[in-house]
């Protein structure tokens, strides 16, 4: 018996080197194993009572049918990255901005706003369900422009959300409750979490063609015909700018045609705006698709996020806006968004909302933000160019890498397949999503050549 691997695991010498809490759990697990092996008869009654209750607790869990969930395709990449000890490792998985030294970046303008907030020593009372009024005003004005008729006519129902994800989720709950027979059309491919959001909200969805691997560009005809073919009154999820993961946006002319078809089919446009200001460096330019739809008098939904453009990732600050045909409708829609939010999370957090409201509401801070945003967007553009130059200089196969320069925003969709992406990680320690997306925001000029070597090797030597 003593030589049994199970029993020897339970021996006190093996466990004594472990820290206290781990030792307890270790013994607990070993005890349960031991129980299975020995059976109750061999143990005296005092021990038996203790061990049986422990064993029952471990073995008869009500949760045994819960299987292990797979790692998240995006956030799970960062976990794997942290576990890698190789010096050359690069985290190009999550879309989070890094400095040239590959350090996380807190914008100076955010630090200034926080210093002011500390001086004012504001309280931490609950916000109203719809969020901070000054934030809701600022966020809608940033999206549409202060003079936009939808703002002046009070036709926008704005509710502060838990960043982009929470705002999309709230909109999904609204769709599920008030449009139970409608589905959402999602681009193929799209940000990995979109499908989860609609699945969990029990909103049916289907895909429209978006990316054409042959041209490494937009499959515009496919997109249009799929939107046309969808049942009337569908919600069409569109990326306002810097499409994730492809980095390919429709041209202004193509946006007009998309709007024509959506209007013809009585569909409802639903924008996800997670990168306003981050794509082009200009807040106004990056909102032009949304503003064009609003100018047509359409009703539409827009989820916003301040994770990227203000670097407020962990503050979870964003909003859901519903543009309605009248202020009366907007009023009612807002009341229902609040009703949905209340049992989900009651009311949103205040800190990020104050930061945004204070920056947008102060002309000096606002100008400083625009400069910092343009410089973040500029750094990404410059590593994009350097990566392209390195690929051209090192690869003599004649492959055309110019698609990388045509993509915009944080990401580059490299065209690498899953096996090739695995090679990037396993051989080169470059962490990225398995759809071939790399976040250029996690790249520095110093690493462009290394990344080019990794891409060329994976592209040519792995099928
Ligand atoms: N919508 C799109 C298109 C996004 O790319 C993201 C973030 C979001 C919404 C949600 O961001 P919030 O932080 O909730 O505002 N996508 C990043 C971040 C990591 C993740 O998947 O959440 C990404 O790497 O794709």
PDB file of N, CA, C and O and ligand atoms in Angstrom, residues 72 74-75 93-96 162-166 168 190-194 239 242-244 272-275 304-308 313 316-318 410-411 437 439, ligand 1:
ATOM      1  N   UNK A  72     -10.308  31.927 -23.411  1.00  0.00           N
ATOM      2  CA  UNK A  72     -10.876  32.908 -24.338  1.00  0.00           C
ATOM      3  C   UNK A  72      -9.908  33.112 -25.506  1.00  0.00           C
ATOM      4  O   UNK A  72      -8.701  33.235 -25.290  1.00  0.00           O
ATOM      5  N   UNK A  74      -9.139  35.578 -27.235  1.00  0.00           N
ATOM      6  CA  UNK A  74      -8.346  36.823 -27.223  1.00  0.00           C
ATOM      7  C   UNK A  74      -7.685  37.009 -25.863  1.00  0.00           C
ATOM      8  O   UNK A  74      -6.454  37.060 -25.754  1.00  0.00           O
ATOM      9  N   UNK A  75      -8.474  37.080 -24.797  1.00  0.00           N
ATOM     10  CA  UNK A  75      -7.890  37.348 -23.478  1.00  0.00           C
ATOM     11  C   UNK A  75      -7.061  36.154 -22.980  1.00  0.00           C
ATOM     12  O   UNK A  75      -6.099  36.343 -22.231  1.00  0.00           O
ATOM     13  N   UNK A  93      -1.641  39.701 -29.166  1.00  0.00           N
ATOM     14  CA  UNK A  93      -2.991  39.132 -29.077  1.00  0.00           C
ATOM     15  C   UNK A  93      -4.028  40.207 -28.818  1.00  0.00           C
ATOM     16  O   UNK A  93      -4.772  40.624 -29.709  1.00  0.00           O
ATOM     17  N   UNK A  94      -4.048  40.694 -27.585  1.00  0.00           N
ATOM     18  CA  UNK A  94      -5.095  41.634 -27.212  1.00  0.00           C
ATOM     19  C   UNK A  94      -4.837  43.015 -27.844  1.00  0.00           C
ATOM     20  O   UNK A  94      -3.688  43.430 -28.005  1.00  0.00           O
ATOM     21  N   UNK A  95      -5.927  43.691 -28.205  1.00  0.00           N
ATOM     22  CA  UNK A  95      -5.806  45.034 -28.774  1.00  0.00           C
ATOM     23  C   UNK A  95      -5.662  46.052 -27.667  1.00  0.00           C
ATOM     24  O   UNK A  95      -6.633  46.696 -27.266  1.00  0.00           O
ATOM     25  N   UNK A  96      -4.451  46.170 -27.127  1.00  0.00           N
ATOM     26  CA  UNK A  96      -4.214  47.147 -26.055  1.00  0.00           C
ATOM     27  C   UNK A  96      -2.944  47.907 -26.410  1.00  0.00           C
ATOM     28  O   UNK A  96      -1.923  47.284 -26.736  1.00  0.00           O
ATOM     29  N   UNK A 162     -21.209  49.340 -19.506  1.00  0.00           N
ATOM     30  CA  UNK A 162     -19.942  48.776 -19.003  1.00  0.00           C
ATOM     31  C   UNK A 162     -19.023  48.569 -20.198  1.00  0.00           C
ATOM     32  O   UNK A 162     -18.876  47.468 -20.718  1.00  0.00           O
ATOM     33  N   UNK A 163     -18.459  49.692 -20.631  1.00  0.00           N
ATOM     34  CA  UNK A 163     -17.583  49.747 -21.797  1.00  0.00           C
ATOM     35  C   UNK A 163     -18.323  49.255 -23.051  1.00  0.00           C
ATOM     36  O   UNK A 163     -19.552  49.186 -23.064  1.00  0.00           O
ATOM     37  N   UNK A 164     -17.543  48.951 -24.106  1.00  0.00           N
ATOM     38  CA  UNK A 164     -18.185  48.542 -25.361  1.00  0.00           C
ATOM     39  C   UNK A 164     -18.968  47.259 -25.175  1.00  0.00           C
ATOM     40  O   UNK A 164     -20.126  47.144 -25.603  1.00  0.00           O
ATOM     41  N   UNK A 165     -18.356  46.293 -24.495  1.00  0.00           N
ATOM     42  CA  UNK A 165     -18.993  44.974 -24.348  1.00  0.00           C
ATOM     43  C   UNK A 165     -20.333  45.083 -23.617  1.00  0.00           C
ATOM     44  O   UNK A 165     -21.345  44.550 -24.087  1.00  0.00           O
ATOM     45  N   UNK A 166     -20.334  45.780 -22.486  1.00  0.00           N
ATOM     46  CA  UNK A 166     -21.567  45.899 -21.711  1.00  0.00           C
ATOM     47  C   UNK A 166     -22.633  46.681 -22.458  1.00  0.00           C
ATOM     48  O   UNK A 166     -23.836  46.400 -22.313  1.00  0.00           O
ATOM     49  N   UNK A 168     -22.973  46.773 -25.763  1.00  0.00           N
ATOM     50  CA  UNK A 168     -23.503  45.856 -26.785  1.00  0.00           C
ATOM     51  C   UNK A 168     -24.478  44.862 -26.136  1.00  0.00           C
ATOM     52  O   UNK A 168     -25.529  44.538 -26.698  1.00  0.00           O
ATOM     53  N   UNK A 190     -15.580  38.668 -37.520  1.00  0.00           N
ATOM     54  CA  UNK A 190     -15.827  39.829 -36.669  1.00  0.00           C
ATOM     55  C   UNK A 190     -15.062  39.668 -35.372  1.00  0.00           C
ATOM     56  O   UNK A 190     -14.363  38.664 -35.166  1.00  0.00           O
ATOM     57  N   UNK A 191     -15.171  40.669 -34.495  1.00  0.00           N
ATOM     58  CA  UNK A 191     -14.566  40.574 -33.155  1.00  0.00           C
ATOM     59  C   UNK A 191     -15.135  39.335 -32.472  1.00  0.00           C
ATOM     60  O   UNK A 191     -16.356  39.119 -32.473  1.00  0.00           O
ATOM     61  N   UNK A 192     -14.253  38.523 -31.873  1.00  0.00           N
ATOM     62  CA  UNK A 192     -14.629  37.216 -31.347  1.00  0.00           C
ATOM     63  C   UNK A 192     -15.776  37.217 -30.353  1.00  0.00           C
ATOM     64  O   UNK A 192     -16.472  36.211 -30.219  1.00  0.00           O
ATOM     65  N   UNK A 193     -15.986  38.313 -29.646  1.00  0.00           N
ATOM     66  CA  UNK A 193     -16.992  38.310 -28.580  1.00  0.00           C
ATOM     67  C   UNK A 193     -18.413  38.635 -29.071  1.00  0.00           C
ATOM     68  O   UNK A 193     -19.372  38.438 -28.323  1.00  0.00           O
ATOM     69  N   UNK A 194     -18.540  39.131 -30.299  1.00  0.00           N
ATOM     70  CA  UNK A 194     -19.886  39.493 -30.773  1.00  0.00           C
ATOM     71  C   UNK A 194     -20.855  38.314 -30.683  1.00  0.00           C
ATOM     72  O   UNK A 194     -21.976  38.438 -30.196  1.00  0.00           O
ATOM     73  N   UNK A 239     -19.069  47.776 -38.049  1.00  0.00           N
ATOM     74  CA  UNK A 239     -17.981  48.363 -37.259  1.00  0.00           C
ATOM     75  C   UNK A 239     -17.811  49.802 -37.758  1.00  0.00           C
ATOM     76  O   UNK A 239     -17.511  50.017 -38.940  1.00  0.00           O
ATOM     77  N   UNK A 242     -12.249  51.102 -38.417  1.00  0.00           N
ATOM     78  CA  UNK A 242     -11.187  50.151 -38.027  1.00  0.00           C
ATOM     79  C   UNK A 242     -11.758  48.767 -37.719  1.00  0.00           C
ATOM     80  O   UNK A 242     -11.657  48.256 -36.601  1.00  0.00           O
ATOM     81  N   UNK A 243     -12.352  48.171 -38.736  1.00  0.00           N
ATOM     82  CA  UNK A 243     -12.995  46.855 -38.570  1.00  0.00           C
ATOM     83  C   UNK A 243     -12.039  45.862 -37.894  1.00  0.00           C
ATOM     84  O   UNK A 243     -10.886  45.720 -38.276  1.00  0.00           O
ATOM     85  N   UNK A 244     -12.579  45.200 -36.873  1.00  0.00           N
ATOM     86  CA  UNK A 244     -11.807  44.210 -36.118  1.00  0.00           C
ATOM     87  C   UNK A 244     -12.321  42.820 -36.488  1.00  0.00           C
ATOM     88  O   UNK A 244     -13.511  42.555 -36.304  1.00  0.00           O
ATOM     89  N   UNK A 272     -20.975  49.301 -33.906  1.00  0.00           N
ATOM     90  CA  UNK A 272     -20.054  49.083 -32.788  1.00  0.00           C
ATOM     91  C   UNK A 272     -18.882  50.042 -33.022  1.00  0.00           C
ATOM     92  O   UNK A 272     -18.138  49.890 -33.998  1.00  0.00           O
ATOM     93  N   UNK A 273     -18.765  51.044 -32.162  1.00  0.00           N
ATOM     94  CA  UNK A 273     -17.702  52.053 -32.332  1.00  0.00           C
ATOM     95  C   UNK A 273     -16.721  51.908 -31.155  1.00  0.00           C
ATOM     96  O   UNK A 273     -16.907  52.506 -30.101  1.00  0.00           O
ATOM     97  N   UNK A 274     -15.709  51.086 -31.370  1.00  0.00           N
ATOM     98  CA  UNK A 274     -14.743  50.828 -30.286  1.00  0.00           C
ATOM     99  C   UNK A 274     -13.435  51.579 -30.516  1.00  0.00           C
ATOM    100  O   UNK A 274     -12.553  51.543 -29.662  1.00  0.00           O
ATOM    101  N   UNK A 275     -13.317  52.250 -31.662  1.00  0.00           N
ATOM    102  CA  UNK A 275     -12.019  52.840 -32.019  1.00  0.00           C
ATOM    103  C   UNK A 275     -12.133  54.279 -32.525  1.00  0.00           C
ATOM    104  O   UNK A 275     -11.339  54.694 -33.362  1.00  0.00           O
ATOM    105  N   UNK A 304     -20.553  52.459 -27.829  1.00  0.00           N
ATOM    106  CA  UNK A 304     -19.259  53.157 -27.799  1.00  0.00           C
ATOM    107  C   UNK A 304     -18.378  52.583 -26.693  1.00  0.00           C
ATOM    108  O   UNK A 304     -18.879  52.109 -25.685  1.00  0.00           O
ATOM    109  N   UNK A 305     -17.071  52.736 -26.908  1.00  0.00           N
ATOM    110  CA  UNK A 305     -16.102  52.294 -25.891  1.00  0.00           C
ATOM    111  C   UNK A 305     -15.000  53.336 -25.751  1.00  0.00           C
ATOM    112  O   UNK A 305     -14.570  53.925 -26.739  1.00  0.00           O
ATOM    113  N   UNK A 306     -14.528  53.539 -24.520  1.00  0.00           N
ATOM    114  CA  UNK A 306     -13.365  54.416 -24.278  1.00  0.00           C
ATOM    115  C   UNK A 306     -12.140  53.606 -23.855  1.00  0.00           C
ATOM    116  O   UNK A 306     -11.181  54.169 -23.329  1.00  0.00           O
ATOM    117  N   UNK A 307     -12.186  52.300 -24.108  1.00  0.00           N
ATOM    118  CA  UNK A 307     -11.037  51.467 -23.741  1.00  0.00           C
ATOM    119  C   UNK A 307      -9.801  51.888 -24.519  1.00  0.00           C
ATOM    120  O   UNK A 307      -8.725  52.057 -23.945  1.00  0.00           O
ATOM    121  N   UNK A 308      -9.950  52.042 -25.824  1.00  0.00           N
ATOM    122  CA  UNK A 308      -8.769  52.260 -26.676  1.00  0.00           C
ATOM    123  C   UNK A 308      -8.408  53.742 -26.794  1.00  0.00           C
ATOM    124  O   UNK A 308      -7.270  54.124 -26.585  1.00  0.00           O
ATOM    125  N   UNK A 313      -9.202  50.955 -20.456  1.00  0.00           N
ATOM    126  CA  UNK A 313      -9.603  49.544 -20.555  1.00  0.00           C
ATOM    127  C   UNK A 313     -10.313  49.022 -19.295  1.00  0.00           C
ATOM    128  O   UNK A 313     -11.411  48.485 -19.360  1.00  0.00           O
ATOM    129  N   UNK A 316     -13.962  50.294 -17.643  1.00  0.00           N
ATOM    130  CA  UNK A 316     -15.228  49.812 -18.209  1.00  0.00           C
ATOM    131  C   UNK A 316     -16.188  50.971 -18.451  1.00  0.00           C
ATOM    132  O   UNK A 316     -17.261  51.063 -17.840  1.00  0.00           O
ATOM    133  N   UNK A 317     -15.766  51.849 -19.361  1.00  0.00           N
ATOM    134  CA  UNK A 317     -16.604  53.003 -19.643  1.00  0.00           C
ATOM    135  C   UNK A 317     -16.954  53.073 -21.142  1.00  0.00           C
ATOM    136  O   UNK A 317     -16.080  53.045 -21.993  1.00  0.00           O
ATOM    137  N   UNK A 318     -18.249  53.161 -21.385  1.00  0.00           N
ATOM    138  CA  UNK A 318     -18.771  53.223 -22.744  1.00  0.00           C
ATOM    139  C   UNK A 318     -20.241  53.610 -22.664  1.00  0.00           C
ATOM    140  O   UNK A 318     -20.721  54.012 -21.596  1.00  0.00           O
ATOM    141  N   UNK A 410      -5.747  49.337 -35.133  1.00  0.00           N
ATOM    142  CA  UNK A 410      -4.789  48.637 -34.274  1.00  0.00           C
ATOM    143  C   UNK A 410      -4.259  47.348 -34.856  1.00  0.00           C
ATOM    144  O   UNK A 410      -3.199  46.885 -34.485  1.00  0.00           O
ATOM    145  N   UNK A 411      -5.073  46.734 -35.746  1.00  0.00           N
ATOM    146  CA  UNK A 411      -4.779  45.356 -36.110  1.00  0.00           C
ATOM    147  C   UNK A 411      -4.269  45.219 -37.534  1.00  0.00           C
ATOM    148  O   UNK A 411      -4.502  46.057 -38.394  1.00  0.00           O
ATOM    149  N   UNK A 437      -4.783  37.355 -36.796  1.00  0.00           N
ATOM    150  CA  UNK A 437      -4.750  38.779 -36.464  1.00  0.00           C
ATOM    151  C   UNK A 437      -3.569  39.097 -35.550  1.00  0.00           C
ATOM    152  O   UNK A 437      -3.290  38.347 -34.620  1.00  0.00           O
ATOM    153  N   UNK A 439      -1.984  42.419 -33.225  1.00  0.00           N
ATOM    154  CA  UNK A 439      -2.230  43.781 -32.755  1.00  0.00           C
ATOM    155  C   UNK A 439      -0.932  44.559 -32.890  1.00  0.00           C
ATOM    156  O   UNK A 439       0.042  44.281 -32.186  1.00  0.00           O
TER     157      UNK A 439
HETATM  158  N1  LIG B   1     -16.033  46.014 -30.044  1.00  0.00           N
HETATM  159  C1  LIG B   1     -14.922  45.762 -30.732  1.00  0.00           C
HETATM  160  C2  LIG B   1     -14.992  45.766 -32.220  1.00  0.00           C
HETATM  161  C3  LIG B   1     -13.712  45.503 -30.071  1.00  0.00           C
HETATM  162  O1  LIG B   1     -12.619  45.272 -30.777  1.00  0.00           O
HETATM  163  C4  LIG B   1     -13.689  45.494 -28.665  1.00  0.00           C
HETATM  164  C5  LIG B   1     -12.434  45.185 -27.905  1.00  0.00           C
HETATM  165  C6  LIG B   1     -14.881  45.794 -27.991  1.00  0.00           C
HETATM  166  C7  LIG B   1     -16.039  46.047 -28.704  1.00  0.00           C
HETATM  167  C8  LIG B   1     -15.019  45.818 -26.497  1.00  0.00           C
HETATM  168  O2  LIG B   1     -14.108  46.502 -25.802  1.00  0.00           O
HETATM  169  P1  LIG B   1     -14.427  47.027 -24.340  1.00  0.00           P
HETATM  170  O3  LIG B   1     -13.131  46.974 -23.635  1.00  0.00           O
HETATM  171  O4  LIG B   1     -15.465  46.179 -23.752  1.00  0.00           O
HETATM  172  O5  LIG B   1     -14.891  48.421 -24.537  1.00  0.00           O
HETATM  173  N2  LIG B   1     -11.595  44.261 -28.495  1.00  0.00           N
HETATM  174  C9  LIG B   1     -10.220  44.084 -28.084  1.00  0.00           C
HETATM  175  C10 LIG B   1     -10.035  43.931 -26.578  1.00  0.00           C
HETATM  176  C11 LIG B   1     -10.018  42.601 -25.973  1.00  0.00           C
HETATM  177  C12 LIG B   1     -11.372  41.939 -25.948  1.00  0.00           C
HETATM  178  O6  LIG B   1     -11.571  41.045 -26.763  1.00  0.00           O
HETATM  179  O7  LIG B   1     -12.233  42.356 -25.146  1.00  0.00           O
HETATM  180  C13 LIG B   1      -9.587  43.021 -28.942  1.00  0.00           C
HETATM  181  O8  LIG B   1      -8.428  42.703 -28.714  1.00  0.00           O
HETATM  182  O9  LIG B   1     -10.228  42.566 -29.899  1.00  0.00           O
END
